[in-house]
Amino acid sequence: MNAYEEYMREVARPMREELTNAGFEELNTPEEVDQFMKENSQPALVVINSVCGCAAGLARPAAIHSLKNEKKPQNLVTVFAGQDREATAQMRSYFTDIEPSSPSMAIVKDGELQYFIPREQIEGFEVEEIINQLTEAYNKYC
């Protein structure tokens, strides 16, 4: 790992911990993504994390606060775009016909995409609006 990659990993640490401290499991390799998608039979929330401002101010807070809903995903996982590139690309490979965007959020079950919130439905929205999108999806898919 070169000095730049090490620096960026250090900068991103609190952004990772915000989700892992809330119960999200990080998937850092394509193999971890494949294993999760193969074995997961319950509704799961996938957060494609990033260092951008809308991830910090909107996506991560909305994902965390949405978990207060009575109905919610059984499993919580995250991949980090721009950091764990291969794992992120592998997760995105399960989202057929969806343009890559980060941050973004998805509900998956049995290796299949159930629901997707792209960056365009995060950036420029209020945290409460994103929470509402997620809780509506939880009520339908969980």
PDB file of C-alpha atoms in Angstrom:
ATOM      1  CA  MET A   1       0.000   0.000   0.000  1.00  0.00           C
ATOM      2  CA  ASN A   2       1.457   3.348  -0.978  1.00  0.00           C
ATOM      3  CA  ALA A   3       1.487   6.465   1.214  1.00  0.00           C
ATOM      4  CA  TYR A   4      -1.581   7.969  -0.484  1.00  0.00           C
ATOM      5  CA  GLU A   5      -3.649   4.796  -0.031  1.00  0.00           C
ATOM      6  CA  GLU A   6      -2.559   4.581   3.615  1.00  0.00           C
ATOM      7  CA  TYR A   7      -3.513   8.225   4.181  1.00  0.00           C
ATOM      8  CA  MET A   8      -6.933   7.762   2.569  1.00  0.00           C
ATOM      9  CA  ARG A   9      -7.555   4.609   4.603  1.00  0.00           C
ATOM     10  CA  GLU A  10      -6.796   6.592   7.766  1.00  0.00           C
ATOM     11  CA  VAL A  11      -9.042   9.479   6.672  1.00  0.00           C
ATOM     12  CA  ALA A  12     -11.883   7.029   5.959  1.00  0.00           C
ATOM     13  CA  ARG A  13     -11.595   5.145   9.261  1.00  0.00           C
ATOM     14  CA  PRO A  14     -14.193   7.258  11.154  1.00  0.00           C
ATOM     15  CA  MET A  15     -16.528   6.986   8.153  1.00  0.00           C
ATOM     16  CA  ARG A  16     -16.256   3.200   8.313  1.00  0.00           C
ATOM     17  CA  GLU A  17     -16.641   3.143  12.092  1.00  0.00           C
ATOM     18  CA  GLU A  18     -19.817   5.208  11.962  1.00  0.00           C
ATOM     19  CA  LEU A  19     -21.497   2.220  10.308  1.00  0.00           C
ATOM     20  CA  THR A  20     -19.632  -0.629  12.012  1.00  0.00           C
ATOM     21  CA  ASN A  21     -20.350   0.909  15.430  1.00  0.00           C
ATOM     22  CA  ALA A  22     -24.050   0.846  14.449  1.00  0.00           C
ATOM     23  CA  GLY A  23     -23.882  -2.899  13.725  1.00  0.00           C
ATOM     24  CA  PHE A  24     -22.929  -3.010  10.041  1.00  0.00           C
ATOM     25  CA  GLU A  25     -20.500  -5.688   8.920  1.00  0.00           C
ATOM     26  CA  GLU A  26     -17.848  -4.525   6.479  1.00  0.00           C
ATOM     27  CA  LEU A  27     -17.307  -6.641   3.398  1.00  0.00           C
ATOM     28  CA  ASN A  28     -13.767  -5.868   2.258  1.00  0.00           C
ATOM     29  CA  THR A  29     -13.152  -8.434  -0.486  1.00  0.00           C
ATOM     30  CA  PRO A  30     -15.072  -9.823  -3.457  1.00  0.00           C
ATOM     31  CA  GLU A  31     -15.033 -13.218  -1.732  1.00  0.00           C
ATOM     32  CA  GLU A  32     -16.708 -11.795   1.376  1.00  0.00           C
ATOM     33  CA  VAL A  33     -19.367 -10.173  -0.820  1.00  0.00           C
ATOM     34  CA  ASP A  34     -20.031 -13.421  -2.693  1.00  0.00           C
ATOM     35  CA  GLN A  35     -20.193 -15.433   0.524  1.00  0.00           C
ATOM     36  CA  PHE A  36     -22.636 -12.973   2.062  1.00  0.00           C
ATOM     37  CA  MET A  37     -24.851 -12.826  -1.019  1.00  0.00           C
ATOM     38  CA  LYS A  38     -24.837 -16.622  -1.327  1.00  0.00           C
ATOM     39  CA  GLU A  39     -25.619 -17.339   2.330  1.00  0.00           C
ATOM     40  CA  ASN A  40     -27.919 -14.438   3.217  1.00  0.00           C
ATOM     41  CA  SER A  41     -31.557 -15.512   3.118  1.00  0.00           C
ATOM     42  CA  GLN A  42     -32.967 -12.658   5.210  1.00  0.00           C
ATOM     43  CA  PRO A  43     -33.593  -9.060   4.147  1.00  0.00           C
ATOM     44  CA  ALA A  44     -30.323  -7.136   4.415  1.00  0.00           C
ATOM     45  CA  LEU A  45     -29.472  -3.462   4.118  1.00  0.00           C
ATOM     46  CA  VAL A  46     -26.376  -2.787   2.024  1.00  0.00           C
ATOM     47  CA  VAL A  47     -24.784   0.649   2.303  1.00  0.00           C
ATOM     48  CA  ILE A  48     -22.270   1.585  -0.361  1.00  0.00           C
ATOM     49  CA  ASN A  49     -20.286   4.047   1.701  1.00  0.00           C
ATOM     50  CA  SER A  50     -18.058   6.855   0.436  1.00  0.00           C
ATOM     51  CA  VAL A  51     -16.028   9.831   1.628  1.00  0.00           C
ATOM     52  CA  CYS A  52     -18.300  12.441   0.032  1.00  0.00           C
ATOM     53  CA  GLY A  53     -20.296  14.947   1.995  1.00  0.00           C
ATOM     54  CA  CYS A  54     -23.676  13.439   1.156  1.00  0.00           C
ATOM     55  CA  ALA A  55     -22.511  10.132   2.647  1.00  0.00           C
ATOM     56  CA  ALA A  56     -21.474  11.890   5.850  1.00  0.00           C
ATOM     57  CA  GLY A  57     -24.398  14.261   6.179  1.00  0.00           C
ATOM     58  CA  LEU A  58     -27.184  12.161   4.701  1.00  0.00           C
ATOM     59  CA  ALA A  59     -26.615   8.500   3.818  1.00  0.00           C
ATOM     60  CA  ARG A  60     -24.912   7.179   6.944  1.00  0.00           C
ATOM     61  CA  PRO A  61     -27.141   9.097   9.404  1.00  0.00           C
ATOM     62  CA  ALA A  62     -30.277   8.026   7.495  1.00  0.00           C
ATOM     63  CA  ALA A  63     -29.198   4.381   7.380  1.00  0.00           C
ATOM     64  CA  ILE A  64     -28.455   4.342  11.104  1.00  0.00           C
ATOM     65  CA  HIS A  65     -31.618   6.192  12.165  1.00  0.00           C
ATOM     66  CA  SER A  66     -33.812   4.076   9.903  1.00  0.00           C
ATOM     67  CA  LEU A  67     -32.951   1.059  12.037  1.00  0.00           C
ATOM     68  CA  LYS A  68     -35.230   2.389  14.784  1.00  0.00           C
ATOM     69  CA  ASN A  69     -38.169   1.237  12.645  1.00  0.00           C
ATOM     70  CA  GLU A  70     -40.073  -1.756  14.034  1.00  0.00           C
ATOM     71  CA  LYS A  71     -39.650  -3.621  10.734  1.00  0.00           C
ATOM     72  CA  LYS A  72     -36.047  -3.580   9.592  1.00  0.00           C
ATOM     73  CA  PRO A  73     -33.501  -5.770   7.813  1.00  0.00           C
ATOM     74  CA  GLN A  74     -32.080  -8.759   9.663  1.00  0.00           C
ATOM     75  CA  ASN A  75     -28.567  -8.123   8.357  1.00  0.00           C
ATOM     76  CA  LEU A  76     -26.549  -4.955   7.833  1.00  0.00           C
ATOM     77  CA  VAL A  77     -23.512  -4.833   5.558  1.00  0.00           C
ATOM     78  CA  THR A  78     -21.381  -2.181   3.918  1.00  0.00           C
ATOM     79  CA  VAL A  79     -18.765  -1.830   1.220  1.00  0.00           C
ATOM     80  CA  PHE A  80     -16.642   1.288   0.805  1.00  0.00           C
ATOM     81  CA  ALA A  81     -16.460   2.794  -2.679  1.00  0.00           C
ATOM     82  CA  GLY A  82     -13.053   4.219  -3.503  1.00  0.00           C
ATOM     83  CA  GLN A  83     -11.460   2.201  -0.701  1.00  0.00           C
ATOM     84  CA  ASP A  84     -12.403  -1.440  -1.178  1.00  0.00           C
ATOM     85  CA  ARG A  85     -12.821  -1.150  -4.936  1.00  0.00           C
ATOM     86  CA  GLU A  86     -12.985  -4.865  -5.731  1.00  0.00           C
ATOM     87  CA  ALA A  87     -15.541  -5.591  -3.004  1.00  0.00           C
ATOM     88  CA  THR A  88     -17.641  -2.628  -4.123  1.00  0.00           C
ATOM     89  CA  ALA A  89     -17.504  -3.731  -7.763  1.00  0.00           C
ATOM     90  CA  GLN A  90     -18.520  -7.239  -6.727  1.00  0.00           C
ATOM     91  CA  MET A  91     -21.498  -5.970  -4.715  1.00  0.00           C
ATOM     92  CA  ARG A  92     -22.547  -3.771  -7.624  1.00  0.00           C
ATOM     93  CA  SER A  93     -22.423  -6.800  -9.928  1.00  0.00           C
ATOM     94  CA  TYR A  94     -25.504  -8.095  -8.071  1.00  0.00           C
ATOM     95  CA  PHE A  95     -27.384  -4.875  -8.889  1.00  0.00           C
ATOM     96  CA  THR A  96     -28.089  -5.588 -12.550  1.00  0.00           C
ATOM     97  CA  ASP A  97     -29.270  -2.674 -14.685  1.00  0.00           C
ATOM     98  CA  ILE A  98     -28.404  -0.200 -11.904  1.00  0.00           C
ATOM     99  CA  GLU A  99     -25.835   2.516 -12.610  1.00  0.00           C
ATOM    100  CA  PRO A 100     -23.028   2.570 -10.026  1.00  0.00           C
ATOM    101  CA  SER A 101     -23.461   5.388  -7.527  1.00  0.00           C
ATOM    102  CA  SER A 102     -22.073   6.174  -4.152  1.00  0.00           C
ATOM    103  CA  PRO A 103     -23.278   6.587  -1.643  1.00  0.00           C
ATOM    104  CA  SER A 104     -26.217   4.335  -2.257  1.00  0.00           C
ATOM    105  CA  MET A 105     -28.301   1.819  -0.346  1.00  0.00           C
ATOM    106  CA  ALA A 106     -29.967  -1.431  -1.242  1.00  0.00           C
ATOM    107  CA  ILE A 107     -32.123  -4.108   0.272  1.00  0.00           C
ATOM    108  CA  VAL A 108     -31.088  -7.588  -0.824  1.00  0.00           C
ATOM    109  CA  LYS A 109     -32.422 -11.034  -0.028  1.00  0.00           C
ATOM    110  CA  ASP A 110     -31.425 -14.470  -1.342  1.00  0.00           C
ATOM    111  CA  GLY A 111     -28.747 -12.866  -3.527  1.00  0.00           C
ATOM    112  CA  GLU A 112     -31.315 -10.646  -5.251  1.00  0.00           C
ATOM    113  CA  LEU A 113     -31.752  -6.899  -5.247  1.00  0.00           C
ATOM    114  CA  GLN A 114     -35.125  -5.976  -3.758  1.00  0.00           C
ATOM    115  CA  TYR A 115     -34.862  -2.179  -3.513  1.00  0.00           C
ATOM    116  CA  PHE A 116     -32.266   0.470  -4.392  1.00  0.00           C
ATOM    117  CA  ILE A 117     -31.689   4.093  -3.431  1.00  0.00           C
ATOM    118  CA  PRO A 118     -29.130   5.758  -5.730  1.00  0.00           C
ATOM    119  CA  ARG A 119     -27.102   8.839  -4.910  1.00  0.00           C
ATOM    120  CA  GLU A 120     -29.660  10.917  -6.853  1.00  0.00           C
ATOM    121  CA  GLN A 121     -32.257  10.055  -4.177  1.00  0.00           C
ATOM    122  CA  ILE A 122     -29.819  10.939  -1.370  1.00  0.00           C
ATOM    123  CA  GLU A 123     -27.956  14.074  -2.427  1.00  0.00           C
ATOM    124  CA  GLY A 124     -30.140  17.156  -2.019  1.00  0.00           C
ATOM    125  CA  PHE A 125     -32.716  15.374   0.137  1.00  0.00           C
ATOM    126  CA  GLU A 126     -33.302  15.770   3.860  1.00  0.00           C
ATOM    127  CA  VAL A 127     -32.214  12.968   6.207  1.00  0.00           C
ATOM    128  CA  GLU A 128     -35.868  12.457   7.184  1.00  0.00           C
ATOM    129  CA  GLU A 129     -36.864  11.944   3.533  1.00  0.00           C
ATOM    130  CA  ILE A 130     -34.206   9.259   3.130  1.00  0.00           C
ATOM    131  CA  ILE A 131     -35.268   7.598   6.385  1.00  0.00           C
ATOM    132  CA  ASN A 132     -38.852   7.584   5.057  1.00  0.00           C
ATOM    133  CA  GLN A 133     -37.710   5.910   1.817  1.00  0.00           C
ATOM    134  CA  LEU A 134     -35.900   3.252   3.823  1.00  0.00           C
ATOM    135  CA  THR A 135     -38.722   2.603   6.285  1.00  0.00           C
ATOM    136  CA  GLU A 136     -41.230   2.279   3.447  1.00  0.00           C
ATOM    137  CA  ALA A 137     -38.902  -0.260   1.856  1.00  0.00           C
ATOM    138  CA  TYR A 138     -38.483  -2.088   5.179  1.00  0.00           C
ATOM    139  CA  ASN A 139     -42.243  -2.272   5.612  1.00  0.00           C
ATOM    140  CA  LYS A 140     -42.546  -3.814   2.151  1.00  0.00           C
ATOM    141  CA  TYR A 141     -39.504  -6.126   2.019  1.00  0.00           C
ATOM    142  CA  CYS A 142     -38.722  -7.044   5.637  1.00  0.00           C
TER     143      CYS A 142
END
